[in-house]
Amino acid sequence: GSWRAPAAVESSSTLRLKVSLHAIGGFCSVSTRRQPRQVETEHVTSSAGEHGGLSPRFGETVHLLAAEPHETSLRVAVLESDEENASVDAEEVAFDTVVLGRMRPGYRTLHLRSRRGTRIEMCHLFVHISHGNEPHKWPSASELREEVETRRSEAAGLRKEISQLRRGSVTVWRQGSFEGV
């Protein structure tokens, strides 16, 4: 009996990260774009691919926007599935939750926990945090109400015009004068 290194084991599992924001108040969004086109509060990264194994690298930048970062929690979970496209059957194997506004800029580690909430020894997620300010481009509730009311009145006017056209009794503007049609 002499010692031999274990044979290389090819893993058939695929690892992904699920990043989600949970706001107590205010607006929040998770996106791979700096200015998201739509509001999503969760994002699942692509698989670690060739960089799997004991220290997988994901190499994906995720932008987290929060109106109230000190009242928004960030939850990062590690998902494992058997096949490349089996995101539906993905099982959460580890997670960590932090208050977004308390994350300092720079390189940080998140000590991951099991599904029961106990810390997993020597299981960390190495992340880079940077802070910035984004201009507030989302409309307020009152602006949205005004826009909805404007669209409703425009739609009512168009419905009235359509009904008049169907009856054949509408006045239209043609080449500098009004004509009854």
mmCIF file of C-alpha atoms in Angstrom:
data_model
loop_
_atom_site.group_PDB
_atom_site.id
_atom_site.type_symbol
_atom_site.label_atom_id
_atom_site.label_comp_id
_atom_site.label_asym_id
_atom_site.label_seq_id
_atom_site.Cartn_x
_atom_site.Cartn_y
_atom_site.Cartn_z
ATOM 1 C CA GLY A 1 0.000 0.000 0.000
ATOM 2 C CA SER A 2 1.442 3.190 -1.265
ATOM 3 C CA TRP A 3 -0.576 6.371 -1.506
ATOM 4 C CA ARG A 4 -1.937 7.448 -4.915
ATOM 5 C CA ALA A 5 -3.678 10.646 -5.856
ATOM 6 C CA PRO A 6 -7.410 10.189 -6.396
ATOM 7 C CA ALA A 7 -8.549 9.874 -9.995
ATOM 8 C CA ALA A 8 -9.996 13.006 -11.569
ATOM 9 C CA VAL A 9 -13.741 13.087 -11.138
ATOM 10 C CA GLU A 10 -15.807 14.837 -13.761
ATOM 11 C CA SER A 11 -18.740 16.550 -12.188
ATOM 12 C CA SER A 12 -22.038 16.347 -14.003
ATOM 13 C CA SER A 13 -23.565 19.096 -11.877
ATOM 14 C CA THR A 14 -23.898 22.692 -12.963
ATOM 15 C CA LEU A 15 -23.511 25.592 -10.532
ATOM 16 C CA ARG A 16 -25.255 28.938 -10.860
ATOM 17 C CA LEU A 17 -25.707 31.958 -8.615
ATOM 18 C CA LYS A 18 -29.104 33.438 -7.875
ATOM 19 C CA VAL A 19 -28.906 37.099 -6.850
ATOM 20 C CA SER A 20 -32.053 38.711 -5.454
ATOM 21 C CA LEU A 21 -33.002 41.970 -3.747
ATOM 22 C CA HIS A 22 -35.793 42.321 -1.202
ATOM 23 C CA ALA A 23 -36.781 45.918 -0.437
ATOM 24 C CA ILE A 24 -38.615 46.806 2.746
ATOM 25 C CA GLY A 25 -39.551 50.107 1.154
ATOM 26 C CA GLY A 26 -38.745 51.850 -2.084
ATOM 27 C CA PHE A 27 -37.583 50.657 -5.445
ATOM 28 C CA CYS A 28 -35.002 47.964 -6.253
ATOM 29 C CA SER A 29 -33.781 46.162 -9.355
ATOM 30 C CA VAL A 30 -31.256 43.454 -10.318
ATOM 31 C CA SER A 31 -29.845 43.473 -13.839
ATOM 32 C CA THR A 32 -26.781 42.681 -15.907
ATOM 33 C CA ARG A 33 -27.183 46.134 -17.474
ATOM 34 C CA ARG A 34 -26.348 49.323 -15.678
ATOM 35 C CA GLN A 35 -29.684 50.869 -16.591
ATOM 36 C CA PRO A 36 -32.252 48.065 -16.723
ATOM 37 C CA ARG A 37 -34.970 48.050 -19.348
ATOM 38 C CA GLN A 38 -37.399 46.380 -16.995
ATOM 39 C CA VAL A 39 -37.600 45.941 -13.257
ATOM 40 C CA GLU A 40 -36.505 42.510 -12.020
ATOM 41 C CA THR A 41 -35.700 41.689 -8.413
ATOM 42 C CA GLU A 42 -33.815 38.479 -9.115
ATOM 43 C CA HIS A 43 -31.187 37.223 -11.568
ATOM 44 C CA VAL A 44 -29.707 33.768 -12.126
ATOM 45 C CA THR A 45 -26.189 33.793 -13.559
ATOM 46 C CA SER A 46 -24.970 31.564 -16.315
ATOM 47 C CA SER A 47 -23.197 28.391 -15.249
ATOM 48 C CA ALA A 48 -19.591 28.357 -14.097
ATOM 49 C CA GLY A 49 -18.786 26.222 -17.172
ATOM 50 C CA GLU A 50 -15.110 25.282 -17.503
ATOM 51 C CA HIS A 51 -14.316 27.120 -14.284
ATOM 52 C CA GLY A 52 -16.254 24.670 -12.110
ATOM 53 C CA GLY A 53 -14.788 22.346 -9.520
ATOM 54 C CA LEU A 54 -13.967 23.324 -5.955
ATOM 55 C CA SER A 55 -13.463 27.019 -6.791
ATOM 56 C CA PRO A 56 -15.847 27.962 -9.602
ATOM 57 C CA ARG A 57 -15.616 31.389 -11.268
ATOM 58 C CA PHE A 58 -18.760 32.995 -12.612
ATOM 59 C CA GLY A 59 -17.268 36.194 -14.056
ATOM 60 C CA GLU A 60 -20.611 37.939 -14.501
ATOM 61 C CA THR A 61 -21.275 41.523 -13.421
ATOM 62 C CA VAL A 62 -24.639 42.127 -11.782
ATOM 63 C CA HIS A 63 -25.887 45.658 -11.094
ATOM 64 C CA LEU A 64 -28.014 46.179 -7.992
ATOM 65 C CA LEU A 65 -30.130 49.327 -7.841
ATOM 66 C CA ALA A 66 -31.956 50.321 -4.672
ATOM 67 C CA ALA A 67 -33.670 53.555 -3.701
ATOM 68 C CA GLU A 68 -33.230 52.663 -0.031
ATOM 69 C CA PRO A 69 -30.096 50.452 0.197
ATOM 70 C CA HIS A 70 -30.116 50.366 4.027
ATOM 71 C CA GLU A 71 -33.650 48.929 3.913
ATOM 72 C CA THR A 72 -32.899 46.417 1.139
ATOM 73 C CA SER A 73 -31.542 42.937 1.725
ATOM 74 C CA LEU A 74 -29.320 41.159 -0.776
ATOM 75 C CA ARG A 75 -29.637 37.383 -0.978
ATOM 76 C CA VAL A 76 -27.097 35.343 -2.935
ATOM 77 C CA ALA A 77 -27.756 31.629 -3.366
ATOM 78 C CA VAL A 78 -25.727 28.873 -5.008
ATOM 79 C CA LEU A 79 -27.891 26.631 -7.199
ATOM 80 C CA GLU A 80 -26.875 23.171 -8.346
ATOM 81 C CA SER A 81 -28.516 21.157 -11.108
ATOM 82 C CA ASP A 82 -27.667 17.915 -12.885
ATOM 83 C CA GLU A 83 -27.863 19.179 -16.456
ATOM 84 C CA GLU A 84 -26.834 22.366 -18.277
ATOM 85 C CA ASN A 85 -30.426 23.465 -19.012
ATOM 86 C CA ALA A 86 -32.078 22.134 -15.899
ATOM 87 C CA SER A 87 -32.623 25.491 -14.208
ATOM 88 C CA VAL A 88 -36.137 24.401 -13.259
ATOM 89 C CA ASP A 89 -34.769 21.471 -11.257
ATOM 90 C CA ALA A 90 -31.984 23.528 -9.647
ATOM 91 C CA GLU A 91 -31.535 22.936 -5.945
ATOM 92 C CA GLU A 92 -30.320 25.630 -3.586
ATOM 93 C CA VAL A 93 -27.253 24.315 -1.779
ATOM 94 C CA ALA A 94 -25.928 27.436 -0.026
ATOM 95 C CA PHE A 95 -26.860 31.082 0.525
ATOM 96 C CA ASP A 96 -26.087 34.273 2.391
ATOM 97 C CA THR A 97 -28.146 37.368 3.098
ATOM 98 C CA VAL A 98 -26.796 40.845 3.885
ATOM 99 C CA VAL A 99 -28.127 44.392 4.080
ATOM 100 C CA LEU A 100 -27.177 45.978 0.769
ATOM 101 C CA GLY A 101 -26.296 49.382 2.230
ATOM 102 C CA ARG A 102 -23.872 47.859 4.754
ATOM 103 C CA MET A 103 -21.625 46.297 2.087
ATOM 104 C CA ARG A 104 -18.376 48.257 1.902
ATOM 105 C CA PRO A 105 -16.701 48.814 -1.478
ATOM 106 C CA GLY A 106 -13.827 46.530 -2.459
ATOM 107 C CA TYR A 107 -13.269 42.789 -2.432
ATOM 108 C CA ARG A 108 -15.411 40.980 0.128
ATOM 109 C CA THR A 109 -16.326 37.433 1.044
ATOM 110 C CA LEU A 110 -19.787 36.167 1.872
ATOM 111 C CA HIS A 111 -19.693 33.231 4.311
ATOM 112 C CA LEU A 112 -22.288 30.874 2.858
ATOM 113 C CA ARG A 113 -24.864 28.985 4.896
ATOM 114 C CA SER A 114 -26.651 25.680 4.471
ATOM 115 C CA ARG A 115 -30.378 25.565 3.775
ATOM 116 C CA ARG A 116 -30.939 25.357 7.538
ATOM 117 C CA GLY A 117 -29.049 28.594 8.093
ATOM 118 C CA THR A 118 -25.874 27.247 9.703
ATOM 119 C CA ARG A 119 -22.564 28.462 8.318
ATOM 120 C CA ILE A 120 -20.715 26.037 6.081
ATOM 121 C CA GLU A 121 -17.088 25.717 7.107
ATOM 122 C CA MET A 122 -14.640 27.087 4.502
ATOM 123 C CA CYS A 123 -17.459 27.925 2.069
ATOM 124 C CA HIS A 124 -17.156 31.524 0.924
ATOM 125 C CA LEU A 125 -18.189 33.555 -2.094
ATOM 126 C CA PHE A 126 -15.559 36.103 -3.163
ATOM 127 C CA VAL A 127 -17.175 39.243 -4.642
ATOM 128 C CA HIS A 128 -16.170 42.730 -5.717
ATOM 129 C CA ILE A 129 -18.418 45.549 -4.515
ATOM 130 C CA SER A 130 -18.434 49.055 -5.986
ATOM 131 C CA HIS A 131 -20.840 51.854 -5.155
ATOM 132 C CA GLY A 132 -22.178 54.511 -7.470
ATOM 133 C CA ASN A 133 -25.091 56.841 -7.976
ATOM 134 C CA GLU A 134 -27.556 56.471 -10.798
ATOM 135 C CA PRO A 135 -29.909 59.235 -11.889
ATOM 136 C CA HIS A 136 -33.502 58.557 -10.924
ATOM 137 C CA LYS A 137 -35.245 57.997 -14.262
ATOM 138 C CA TRP A 138 -38.324 56.208 -13.016
ATOM 139 C CA PRO A 139 -41.552 58.251 -12.870
ATOM 140 C CA SER A 140 -43.297 58.931 -9.592
ATOM 141 C CA ALA A 141 -46.747 57.542 -8.812
ATOM 142 C CA SER A 142 -48.423 60.885 -9.520
ATOM 143 C CA GLU A 143 -46.633 61.145 -12.892
ATOM 144 C CA LEU A 144 -47.802 57.639 -13.761
ATOM 145 C CA ARG A 145 -51.402 58.517 -12.797
ATOM 146 C CA GLU A 146 -51.267 61.634 -14.998
ATOM 147 C CA GLU A 147 -49.934 59.603 -17.918
ATOM 148 C CA VAL A 148 -52.666 56.971 -17.476
ATOM 149 C CA GLU A 149 -55.354 59.654 -17.347
ATOM 150 C CA THR A 150 -53.944 61.343 -20.489
ATOM 151 C CA ARG A 151 -53.928 58.011 -22.336
ATOM 152 C CA ARG A 152 -57.501 57.271 -21.214
ATOM 153 C CA SER A 153 -58.762 60.634 -22.469
ATOM 154 C CA GLU A 154 -56.919 60.124 -25.783
ATOM 155 C CA ALA A 155 -58.476 56.671 -26.116
ATOM 156 C CA ALA A 156 -61.949 58.070 -25.359
ATOM 157 C CA GLY A 157 -61.465 60.746 -28.031
ATOM 158 C CA LEU A 158 -60.336 58.144 -30.564
ATOM 159 C CA ARG A 159 -63.326 55.907 -29.738
ATOM 160 C CA LYS A 160 -65.663 58.876 -30.269
ATOM 161 C CA GLU A 161 -64.021 59.686 -33.608
ATOM 162 C CA ILE A 162 -64.290 56.048 -34.738
ATOM 163 C CA SER A 163 -67.993 55.920 -33.895
ATOM 164 C CA GLN A 164 -68.555 59.179 -35.814
ATOM 165 C CA LEU A 165 -66.663 57.782 -38.807
ATOM 166 C CA ARG A 166 -68.846 54.690 -38.730
ATOM 167 C CA ARG A 167 -71.980 56.877 -38.743
ATOM 168 C CA GLY A 168 -70.468 59.080 -41.444
ATOM 169 C CA SER A 169 -70.897 62.356 -39.548
ATOM 170 C CA VAL A 170 -67.444 63.650 -38.724
ATOM 171 C CA THR A 171 -65.768 66.914 -39.648
ATOM 172 C CA VAL A 172 -62.148 66.568 -40.747
ATOM 173 C CA TRP A 173 -59.453 69.058 -41.646
ATOM 174 C CA ARG A 174 -58.434 68.870 -45.316
ATOM 175 C CA GLN A 175 -56.131 71.284 -47.154
ATOM 176 C CA GLY A 176 -56.785 74.377 -45.094
ATOM 177 C CA SER A 177 -60.531 74.042 -44.581
ATOM 178 C CA PHE A 178 -63.023 71.971 -42.612
ATOM 179 C CA GLU A 179 -65.209 69.600 -44.587
ATOM 180 C CA GLY A 180 -68.079 67.464 -43.381
ATOM 181 C CA VAL A 181 -67.660 63.858 -44.346
#
